[in-house]
Amino acid sequence: MIRSVTCPKCGKTSNVPEHIASVRCSKCGKVWNPGEDAAAAEPKVDLAAKLAGYENEGGGKSKKKRKKSKSSGGSNKVAAIVASVIFVVALAGVGVYLWLQRDPSPQVAAVPDEPEEEPADDDDVVWVAPDYREVNMPEADRKRIYMDMRSTAITSIEKPLLIIGPARVAMEKTLQDVYDREIRTQAALHDVPEDDIRQIVNEGDAKRWDTRPRSNAKRNGKRLYPKSWSEGWKP
């Protein structure tokens, strides 16, 4: 009968008669006894391994318990991780909700109203006597010219105005034109330059030839005369 043998060196399989005691490998030249190899291939009973097997069977339950405890421990870890993730997500959700509920407008601290400053008293106006040149004319004539100019001033440049804005500016200009026209008239009547009439007005103001109360009128936001000069004045 023919049997198949495998070279123990190179692993080549060869077909040889069953009664052959020695076989030579045609590939690597190894010579071996197929009968000895077959006996060696039979499984041998290892008493030590068998005893160990019995011990393993006896301790199977403990191994199962250990596996079970390990499995339980792993499940507990997974549950703890999942719980941590849920907690973090919930905490983030609360933070987002609180952020959305915030007041978008910045909180501004209330600032107490500062007390309004009282306007400065008109008495702060300080009247300074103007410089003048004495005109070569009798003092009585100069005083008469001065009083005529004072009458014109009372009804023109010293007239109190209640209107404000551009209309007031236009009115002030009109009243100034009236006063300037009176200066030209006085200069023509006395045959003197217009500057002489202005010098007479300055002299009369400096010497207070007109002691009557002065107007409380304002021009450019300021009083023309100190408030004390207006005591008893009637428009």
mmCIF file of C-alpha atoms in Angstrom:
data_model
loop_
_atom_site.group_PDB
_atom_site.id
_atom_site.type_symbol
_atom_site.label_atom_id
_atom_site.label_comp_id
_atom_site.label_asym_id
_atom_site.label_seq_id
_atom_site.Cartn_x
_atom_site.Cartn_y
_atom_site.Cartn_z
ATOM 1 C CA MET A 1 0.000 0.000 0.000
ATOM 2 C CA ILE A 2 1.066 3.581 -0.595
ATOM 3 C CA ARG A 3 1.171 6.130 2.180
ATOM 4 C CA SER A 4 1.930 9.850 2.297
ATOM 5 C CA VAL A 5 4.788 11.050 4.460
ATOM 6 C CA THR A 6 5.956 14.568 5.214
ATOM 7 C CA CYS A 7 9.598 15.552 5.455
ATOM 8 C CA PRO A 8 10.260 16.742 9.021
ATOM 9 C CA LYS A 9 12.857 19.190 7.694
ATOM 10 C CA CYS A 10 11.380 20.969 4.680
ATOM 11 C CA GLY A 11 7.756 19.819 4.946
ATOM 12 C CA LYS A 12 7.615 18.235 1.436
ATOM 13 C CA THR A 13 4.980 15.499 1.118
ATOM 14 C CA SER A 14 5.928 12.284 -0.672
ATOM 15 C CA ASN A 15 4.077 9.033 -1.479
ATOM 16 C CA VAL A 16 6.048 5.888 -0.524
ATOM 17 C CA PRO A 17 5.219 2.209 -0.014
ATOM 18 C CA GLU A 18 3.983 1.432 3.463
ATOM 19 C CA HIS A 19 6.669 -1.187 4.159
ATOM 20 C CA ILE A 20 9.567 1.204 3.531
ATOM 21 C CA ALA A 21 11.464 1.811 6.801
ATOM 22 C CA SER A 22 13.587 4.773 5.708
ATOM 23 C CA VAL A 23 12.626 7.586 3.405
ATOM 24 C CA ARG A 24 14.939 10.086 1.710
ATOM 25 C CA CYS A 25 13.438 13.494 0.846
ATOM 26 C CA SER A 26 13.850 14.258 -2.809
ATOM 27 C CA LYS A 27 13.980 17.971 -2.052
ATOM 28 C CA CYS A 28 16.337 18.496 0.871
ATOM 29 C CA GLY A 29 17.900 15.021 1.169
ATOM 30 C CA LYS A 30 16.705 14.423 4.733
ATOM 31 C CA VAL A 31 16.533 10.718 5.698
ATOM 32 C CA TRP A 32 14.065 9.659 8.378
ATOM 33 C CA ASN A 33 12.019 6.703 9.575
ATOM 34 C CA PRO A 34 8.330 7.285 8.902
ATOM 35 C CA GLY A 35 7.401 4.708 11.564
ATOM 36 C CA GLU A 36 9.215 6.551 14.339
ATOM 37 C CA ASP A 37 7.643 9.816 13.260
ATOM 38 C CA ALA A 38 4.172 8.283 13.423
ATOM 39 C CA ALA A 39 4.795 7.008 16.963
ATOM 40 C CA ALA A 40 6.115 10.396 17.964
ATOM 41 C CA ALA A 41 3.055 12.041 16.489
ATOM 42 C CA GLU A 42 0.683 10.058 18.734
ATOM 43 C CA PRO A 43 -0.537 12.197 21.611
ATOM 44 C CA LYS A 44 1.018 11.485 24.982
ATOM 45 C CA VAL A 45 -0.891 11.885 28.182
ATOM 46 C CA ASP A 46 0.687 14.520 30.411
ATOM 47 C CA LEU A 47 -0.264 13.673 33.999
ATOM 48 C CA ALA A 48 0.797 17.078 35.265
ATOM 49 C CA ALA A 49 -1.355 18.807 32.670
ATOM 50 C CA LYS A 50 -4.233 16.486 33.474
ATOM 51 C CA LEU A 51 -3.958 17.258 37.180
ATOM 52 C CA ALA A 52 -3.805 20.930 36.355
ATOM 53 C CA GLY A 53 -6.926 20.444 34.300
ATOM 54 C CA TYR A 54 -8.751 18.995 37.267
ATOM 55 C CA GLU A 55 -7.639 21.950 39.342
ATOM 56 C CA ASN A 56 -8.857 24.282 36.635
ATOM 57 C CA GLU A 57 -12.212 22.588 36.629
ATOM 58 C CA GLY A 58 -12.435 22.968 40.404
ATOM 59 C CA GLY A 59 -11.605 26.651 40.183
ATOM 60 C CA GLY A 60 -13.908 27.329 37.266
ATOM 61 C CA LYS A 61 -16.484 28.887 39.438
ATOM 62 C CA SER A 62 -13.981 31.299 40.948
ATOM 63 C CA LYS A 63 -12.799 32.241 37.437
ATOM 64 C CA LYS A 64 -16.372 32.850 36.406
ATOM 65 C CA LYS A 65 -16.834 35.005 39.465
ATOM 66 C CA ARG A 66 -13.709 36.966 38.623
ATOM 67 C CA LYS A 67 -14.897 37.413 35.054
ATOM 68 C CA LYS A 68 -18.266 38.466 36.322
ATOM 69 C CA SER A 69 -16.727 40.953 38.774
ATOM 70 C CA LYS A 70 -14.502 42.309 36.015
ATOM 71 C CA SER A 71 -17.520 42.654 33.765
ATOM 72 C CA SER A 72 -19.441 44.412 36.540
ATOM 73 C CA GLY A 73 -16.514 46.752 37.167
ATOM 74 C CA GLY A 74 -16.357 47.646 33.480
ATOM 75 C CA SER A 75 -20.085 48.320 33.384
ATOM 76 C CA ASN A 76 -19.787 50.581 36.413
ATOM 77 C CA LYS A 77 -17.010 52.568 34.724
ATOM 78 C CA VAL A 78 -19.085 53.000 31.579
ATOM 79 C CA ALA A 79 -22.086 54.128 33.642
ATOM 80 C CA ALA A 80 -19.919 56.637 35.520
ATOM 81 C CA ILE A 81 -18.552 58.059 32.253
ATOM 82 C CA VAL A 82 -22.055 58.360 30.786
ATOM 83 C CA ALA A 83 -23.300 60.096 33.942
ATOM 84 C CA SER A 84 -20.367 62.530 33.803
ATOM 85 C CA VAL A 85 -21.104 63.372 30.175
ATOM 86 C CA ILE A 86 -24.791 63.956 30.960
ATOM 87 C CA PHE A 87 -23.851 66.219 33.874
ATOM 88 C CA VAL A 88 -21.473 68.284 31.721
ATOM 89 C CA VAL A 89 -24.103 68.648 28.977
ATOM 90 C CA ALA A 90 -26.743 69.700 31.521
ATOM 91 C CA LEU A 91 -24.364 72.219 33.072
ATOM 92 C CA ALA A 92 -23.593 73.670 29.647
ATOM 93 C CA GLY A 93 -27.320 73.934 28.923
ATOM 94 C CA VAL A 94 -27.900 75.852 32.141
ATOM 95 C CA GLY A 95 -25.044 78.206 31.258
ATOM 96 C CA VAL A 96 -26.481 78.877 27.798
ATOM 97 C CA TYR A 97 -29.944 79.518 29.274
ATOM 98 C CA LEU A 98 -28.575 81.987 31.796
ATOM 99 C CA TRP A 99 -26.580 83.733 29.062
ATOM 100 C CA LEU A 100 -29.679 84.073 26.863
ATOM 101 C CA GLN A 101 -31.713 85.445 29.774
ATOM 102 C CA ARG A 102 -29.219 88.209 30.498
ATOM 103 C CA ASP A 103 -30.131 91.843 29.846
ATOM 104 C CA PRO A 104 -28.425 92.865 26.583
ATOM 105 C CA SER A 105 -28.346 96.508 27.542
ATOM 106 C CA PRO A 106 -25.395 97.467 29.755
ATOM 107 C CA GLN A 107 -26.257 98.445 33.265
ATOM 108 C CA VAL A 108 -25.497 102.112 33.732
ATOM 109 C CA ALA A 109 -25.289 103.443 37.212
ATOM 110 C CA ALA A 110 -27.700 106.253 37.841
ATOM 111 C CA VAL A 111 -25.881 109.538 38.046
ATOM 112 C CA PRO A 112 -27.482 112.070 40.328
ATOM 113 C CA ASP A 113 -28.438 115.277 38.631
ATOM 114 C CA GLU A 114 -25.938 117.974 39.286
ATOM 115 C CA PRO A 115 -27.398 121.092 40.801
ATOM 116 C CA GLU A 116 -27.885 123.770 38.218
ATOM 117 C CA GLU A 117 -25.569 126.672 38.524
ATOM 118 C CA GLU A 118 -27.327 129.860 39.355
ATOM 119 C CA PRO A 119 -26.844 132.502 36.689
ATOM 120 C CA ALA A 120 -24.399 135.194 37.526
ATOM 121 C CA ASP A 121 -25.976 138.324 38.917
ATOM 122 C CA ASP A 122 -26.184 141.260 36.537
ATOM 123 C CA ASP A 123 -24.520 143.379 39.213
ATOM 124 C CA ASP A 124 -21.284 141.734 38.135
ATOM 125 C CA VAL A 125 -21.238 144.169 35.219
ATOM 126 C CA VAL A 126 -18.644 146.763 36.030
ATOM 127 C CA TRP A 127 -19.107 150.074 34.304
ATOM 128 C CA VAL A 128 -15.887 151.795 33.341
ATOM 129 C CA ALA A 129 -15.988 155.514 32.599
ATOM 130 C CA PRO A 130 -15.021 156.095 28.970
ATOM 131 C CA ASP A 131 -12.142 158.275 27.895
ATOM 132 C CA TYR A 132 -13.103 161.514 26.217
ATOM 133 C CA ARG A 133 -11.716 164.618 24.625
ATOM 134 C CA GLU A 134 -13.230 167.910 25.738
ATOM 135 C CA VAL A 135 -14.731 169.602 22.712
ATOM 136 C CA ASN A 136 -14.067 173.320 22.195
ATOM 137 C CA MET A 137 -17.622 174.377 22.965
ATOM 138 C CA PRO A 138 -19.308 175.997 25.984
ATOM 139 C CA GLU A 139 -20.192 173.441 28.671
ATOM 140 C CA ALA A 140 -23.861 174.458 28.609
ATOM 141 C CA ASP A 141 -24.014 173.660 24.891
ATOM 142 C CA ARG A 142 -22.230 170.373 25.459
ATOM 143 C CA LYS A 143 -24.688 169.415 28.222
ATOM 144 C CA ARG A 144 -27.678 170.270 26.028
ATOM 145 C CA ILE A 145 -26.311 168.132 23.198
ATOM 146 C CA TYR A 146 -25.645 165.346 25.704
ATOM 147 C CA MET A 147 -29.208 165.402 27.074
ATOM 148 C CA ASP A 148 -30.632 165.343 23.536
ATOM 149 C CA MET A 149 -28.514 162.277 22.789
ATOM 150 C CA ARG A 150 -29.633 160.685 26.089
ATOM 151 C CA SER A 151 -33.295 161.077 25.081
ATOM 152 C CA THR A 152 -32.562 159.383 21.770
ATOM 153 C CA ALA A 153 -30.594 156.597 23.492
ATOM 154 C CA ILE A 154 -33.475 155.839 25.871
ATOM 155 C CA THR A 155 -35.830 155.230 22.952
ATOM 156 C CA SER A 156 -33.299 153.388 20.759
ATOM 157 C CA ILE A 157 -30.086 151.656 21.882
ATOM 158 C CA GLU A 158 -31.172 151.437 25.561
ATOM 159 C CA LYS A 159 -34.654 150.157 24.832
ATOM 160 C CA PRO A 160 -35.266 146.715 26.483
ATOM 161 C CA LEU A 161 -36.039 143.982 23.967
ATOM 162 C CA LEU A 162 -38.006 140.835 24.761
ATOM 163 C CA ILE A 163 -37.688 139.118 21.390
ATOM 164 C CA ILE A 164 -34.837 136.671 20.788
ATOM 165 C CA GLY A 165 -33.081 135.144 17.827
ATOM 166 C CA PRO A 166 -32.482 136.716 14.403
ATOM 167 C CA ALA A 167 -35.401 139.125 14.858
ATOM 168 C CA ARG A 168 -33.697 140.632 17.914
ATOM 169 C CA VAL A 169 -30.446 141.094 16.010
ATOM 170 C CA ALA A 170 -32.286 142.915 13.240
ATOM 171 C CA MET A 171 -34.115 145.099 15.775
ATOM 172 C CA GLU A 172 -30.877 146.021 17.568
ATOM 173 C CA LYS A 173 -29.347 147.083 14.260
ATOM 174 C CA THR A 174 -32.390 149.241 13.471
ATOM 175 C CA LEU A 175 -32.223 150.970 16.866
ATOM 176 C CA GLN A 176 -28.488 151.569 16.461
ATOM 177 C CA ASP A 177 -29.159 153.189 13.088
ATOM 178 C CA VAL A 178 -31.649 155.543 14.773
ATOM 179 C CA TYR A 179 -29.024 156.572 17.333
ATOM 180 C CA ASP A 180 -26.318 157.072 14.671
ATOM 181 C CA ARG A 181 -28.698 159.224 12.618
ATOM 182 C CA GLU A 182 -29.212 161.496 15.651
ATOM 183 C CA ILE A 183 -25.439 161.908 15.941
ATOM 184 C CA ARG A 184 -25.275 163.086 12.325
ATOM 185 C CA THR A 185 -28.192 165.468 12.948
ATOM 186 C CA GLN A 186 -26.505 167.056 16.010
ATOM 187 C CA ALA A 187 -23.230 167.380 14.122
ATOM 188 C CA ALA A 188 -24.992 169.191 11.281
ATOM 189 C CA LEU A 189 -26.904 171.508 13.648
ATOM 190 C CA HIS A 190 -23.766 172.635 15.511
ATOM 191 C CA ASP A 191 -21.484 172.471 12.504
ATOM 192 C CA VAL A 192 -19.012 170.084 14.151
ATOM 193 C CA PRO A 193 -17.647 166.669 13.172
ATOM 194 C CA GLU A 194 -19.594 163.588 14.231
ATOM 195 C CA ASP A 195 -16.666 162.557 16.442
ATOM 196 C CA ASP A 196 -17.149 165.718 18.519
ATOM 197 C CA ILE A 197 -20.707 164.615 19.296
ATOM 198 C CA ARG A 198 -19.424 161.192 20.379
ATOM 199 C CA GLN A 199 -16.803 162.840 22.598
ATOM 200 C CA ILE A 200 -19.526 164.957 24.230
ATOM 201 C CA VAL A 201 -21.553 161.798 24.945
ATOM 202 C CA ASN A 202 -18.500 160.147 26.530
ATOM 203 C CA GLU A 203 -17.823 163.241 28.644
ATOM 204 C CA GLY A 204 -21.417 163.361 29.904
ATOM 205 C CA ASP A 205 -21.345 159.632 30.788
ATOM 206 C CA ALA A 206 -18.042 160.015 32.623
ATOM 207 C CA LYS A 207 -19.271 163.042 34.590
ATOM 208 C CA ARG A 208 -22.779 161.620 35.098
ATOM 209 C CA TRP A 209 -24.544 164.694 33.767
ATOM 210 C CA ASP A 210 -27.728 162.588 33.559
ATOM 211 C CA THR A 211 -28.494 161.269 37.034
ATOM 212 C CA ARG A 212 -31.746 159.582 36.103
ATOM 213 C CA PRO A 213 -31.967 155.765 36.504
ATOM 214 C CA ARG A 214 -30.518 153.908 33.526
ATOM 215 C CA SER A 215 -32.185 151.205 31.496
ATOM 216 C CA ASN A 216 -31.733 147.548 32.434
ATOM 217 C CA ALA A 217 -31.488 146.626 28.753
ATOM 218 C CA LYS A 218 -29.015 144.030 27.529
ATOM 219 C CA ARG A 219 -27.020 143.901 24.352
ATOM 220 C CA ASN A 220 -25.101 140.772 23.282
ATOM 221 C CA GLY A 221 -26.257 139.082 26.490
ATOM 222 C CA LYS A 222 -24.775 141.685 28.829
ATOM 223 C CA ARG A 223 -26.308 144.593 30.706
ATOM 224 C CA LEU A 224 -25.497 148.045 29.422
ATOM 225 C CA TYR A 225 -25.226 149.420 32.957
ATOM 226 C CA PRO A 226 -24.802 147.975 36.461
ATOM 227 C CA LYS A 227 -28.006 146.880 38.121
ATOM 228 C CA SER A 228 -27.605 149.495 40.818
ATOM 229 C CA TRP A 229 -27.901 152.182 38.123
ATOM 230 C CA SER A 230 -31.326 150.818 37.143
ATOM 231 C CA GLU A 231 -32.954 151.140 40.558
ATOM 232 C CA GLY A 232 -36.142 153.176 40.130
ATOM 233 C CA TRP A 233 -35.977 152.985 36.347
ATOM 234 C CA LYS A 234 -39.293 152.756 34.547
ATOM 235 C CA PRO A 235 -39.538 151.722 30.899
#
